[in-house]
Amino acid sequence: MNTTLIEKAYENAKEIYAQYGVDVEKVLEKFDKIPVSIPCWQGDDIVGFEGIGAGASGGLMVTGNYPGRPRNPEEYRMDLEKVLSYVPGAMKLNLHSSYGENFEKGIDRDEYAPRHFENWVKWAKEKKIALDMNATTFGHPKASDGLTISNPNEDIRKFWVRHMQSVRLISEYIGKELGTPCVFNTWVQDGMKDQPVNRIKYRQLMKKSFDEIFSNKKISEEYVYDALEPKLFAVGVEEYTVGSNDFYLSYNGYARANGIGNTIMNLDMGHFHPEENVADKISSVMTFSDKFMAHFTRGIRWDSDHVVLNDEKTNNMMHEIVRCGVLDNAFIGTDYFDASINRVAAWTIGTRATKKALLNAMLEPVIMLQKAEDDMDFTLRLALLDEFKTLPSSAVWDYYCYKNNIPTNTQWLDDLKKYEKSEMFKRD
Ligand code: RNT
Ligand code: ZN
């Protein structure tokens, strides 16, 4: 894109926003520091580096066979670095424990330790990005009946409790090393395809397990937050998900009241009924909590994980985060996997879309909107809401990319096409 055009459009946009009382430069300064945590699993279809071909299961399904999937940590990080060169501003990488390295022969998931993440910490320091972490309960023989930490078989339940405890300690190591909290996400696939006749049993077991996981060690919130991620259903687990929204909301309140762990809710936009307004949940959660996480994703029918777009739902979430005044307390993550298009492109499109929506929300003249509401002038509120939808935030985004030496528009795709040819397509 023509650079004088970018600058002209930016100056113009700045003036328009100023008329509504918004200081664009100030917004950009803050925006620049807010990280978006990107899902490691988009890079390689959740295969990871355990060498046992963990892959998707437990209600997770990656479809598509676009060529170029990285085969080892080196290729994988090479791809990631491409993403970092296509996306401006602060970043986090959301790792799964199955992306550790140098696992000793015969080691199982309940023995994973900080040493398996030393390469990641070194790399993150080099790239000046932060890391989040996930327990990996799928793609494992001990998860074959669909129940992990809610499994009535005590050996299996305890195995997964030990896994979660060890991944939590890895998260602490990461948080300490990188000097910024690592969100330890505890999502589990536990559930049943058809009607259970003892629903309460598995939920009681899950409660017991989480008590054991979080009471294992007192960890400072400077290093770790323990995220609870509810889900409505998944393919193969249609009838019953142990970790439902009701379960986790209740657990979160109970855990916080009793000083168990550093729990926060993780609202995944694809984990609710499509007609539900996930953005509406933020204000409820944050009335009782000081932090929360969001998994930005795009649900389509029964799939919860399409690449994020800068669409209405994404914007609604971001607006809510800003309007509630909880931006400083939100961990913004994305969660999707698409193997039908170039994986680096999927990462890039989703992250840029998330950031664009965040910038747009931060630029909204929220004071004017809230004044109209405080005055009970709902007519003006609605008129402004619609008017502000077309304010020129894209001109600010273009300028921000340009100033940070990041390609504007889809120019990053030109470089990626070359990388496909020279690197990615040679892998298969
Ligand atoms: C699954 C959850 C979870 C996963 C990752 C791979 O529905 O959203 O966050 O996507 O753990
Ligand atoms: Zn998620």
PDB file of N, CA, C and O and ligand atoms in Angstrom, residues 41 185 187 229 266 268 271 295 297 305 335, ligand 2:
ATOM      1  N   TRP A  41      -1.513 -25.062  18.599  1.00  0.00           N
ATOM      2  CA  TRP A  41      -2.085 -26.186  17.850  1.00  0.00           C
ATOM      3  C   TRP A  41      -2.447 -25.833  16.400  1.00  0.00           C
ATOM      4  O   TRP A  41      -2.582 -26.722  15.571  1.00  0.00           O
ATOM      5  N   ASN A 185      -4.036 -23.449  31.434  1.00  0.00           N
ATOM      6  CA  ASN A 185      -5.415 -23.775  31.062  1.00  0.00           C
ATOM      7  C   ASN A 185      -5.680 -25.249  31.312  1.00  0.00           C
ATOM      8  O   ASN A 185      -4.902 -26.109  30.902  1.00  0.00           O
ATOM      9  N   TRP A 187      -8.461 -27.110  30.447  1.00  0.00           N
ATOM     10  CA  TRP A 187      -9.569 -27.726  29.713  1.00  0.00           C
ATOM     11  C   TRP A 187      -9.392 -29.245  29.596  1.00  0.00           C
ATOM     12  O   TRP A 187      -8.308 -29.740  29.285  1.00  0.00           O
ATOM     13  N   GLU A 229     -12.041 -23.818  31.701  1.00  0.00           N
ATOM     14  CA  GLU A 229     -12.669 -23.565  30.398  1.00  0.00           C
ATOM     15  C   GLU A 229     -13.876 -24.479  30.158  1.00  0.00           C
ATOM     16  O   GLU A 229     -13.741 -25.629  29.752  1.00  0.00           O
ATOM     17  N   ASN A 266     -12.267 -19.128  31.754  1.00  0.00           N
ATOM     18  CA  ASN A 266     -11.805 -18.967  30.381  1.00  0.00           C
ATOM     19  C   ASN A 266     -13.019 -19.130  29.461  1.00  0.00           C
ATOM     20  O   ASN A 266     -13.544 -20.227  29.286  1.00  0.00           O
ATOM     21  N   ASP A 268     -14.515 -19.465  26.110  1.00  0.00           N
ATOM     22  CA  ASP A 268     -14.232 -19.779  24.710  1.00  0.00           C
ATOM     23  C   ASP A 268     -15.503 -19.504  23.915  1.00  0.00           C
ATOM     24  O   ASP A 268     -16.564 -20.055  24.201  1.00  0.00           O
ATOM     25  N   HIS A 271     -17.813 -22.352  22.705  1.00  0.00           N
ATOM     26  CA  HIS A 271     -18.220 -23.370  23.669  1.00  0.00           C
ATOM     27  C   HIS A 271     -19.617 -23.171  24.227  1.00  0.00           C
ATOM     28  O   HIS A 271     -19.951 -23.693  25.291  1.00  0.00           O
ATOM     29  N   HIS A 295     -11.035 -17.123  24.939  1.00  0.00           N
ATOM     30  CA  HIS A 295     -10.542 -17.803  23.745  1.00  0.00           C
ATOM     31  C   HIS A 295     -11.361 -17.281  22.577  1.00  0.00           C
ATOM     32  O   HIS A 295     -12.521 -17.653  22.406  1.00  0.00           O
ATOM     33  N   THR A 297     -12.528 -17.349  18.999  1.00  0.00           N
ATOM     34  CA  THR A 297     -12.615 -18.372  17.989  1.00  0.00           C
ATOM     35  C   THR A 297     -13.897 -18.116  17.209  1.00  0.00           C
ATOM     36  O   THR A 297     -14.673 -17.219  17.547  1.00  0.00           O
ATOM     37  N   ASP A 305     -14.148 -24.101  16.232  1.00  0.00           N
ATOM     38  CA  ASP A 305     -12.763 -23.676  16.086  1.00  0.00           C
ATOM     39  C   ASP A 305     -12.333 -23.171  14.705  1.00  0.00           C
ATOM     40  O   ASP A 305     -11.246 -23.496  14.258  1.00  0.00           O
ATOM     41  N   ASP A 335      -8.163 -19.416  19.736  1.00  0.00           N
ATOM     42  CA  ASP A 335      -8.226 -20.882  19.770  1.00  0.00           C
ATOM     43  C   ASP A 335      -8.895 -21.393  18.504  1.00  0.00           C
ATOM     44  O   ASP A 335     -10.106 -21.291  18.361  1.00  0.00           O
TER      45      ASP A 335
HETATM   46 ZN    ZN B   2     -10.653 -22.972  23.879  1.00  0.00          ZN
END
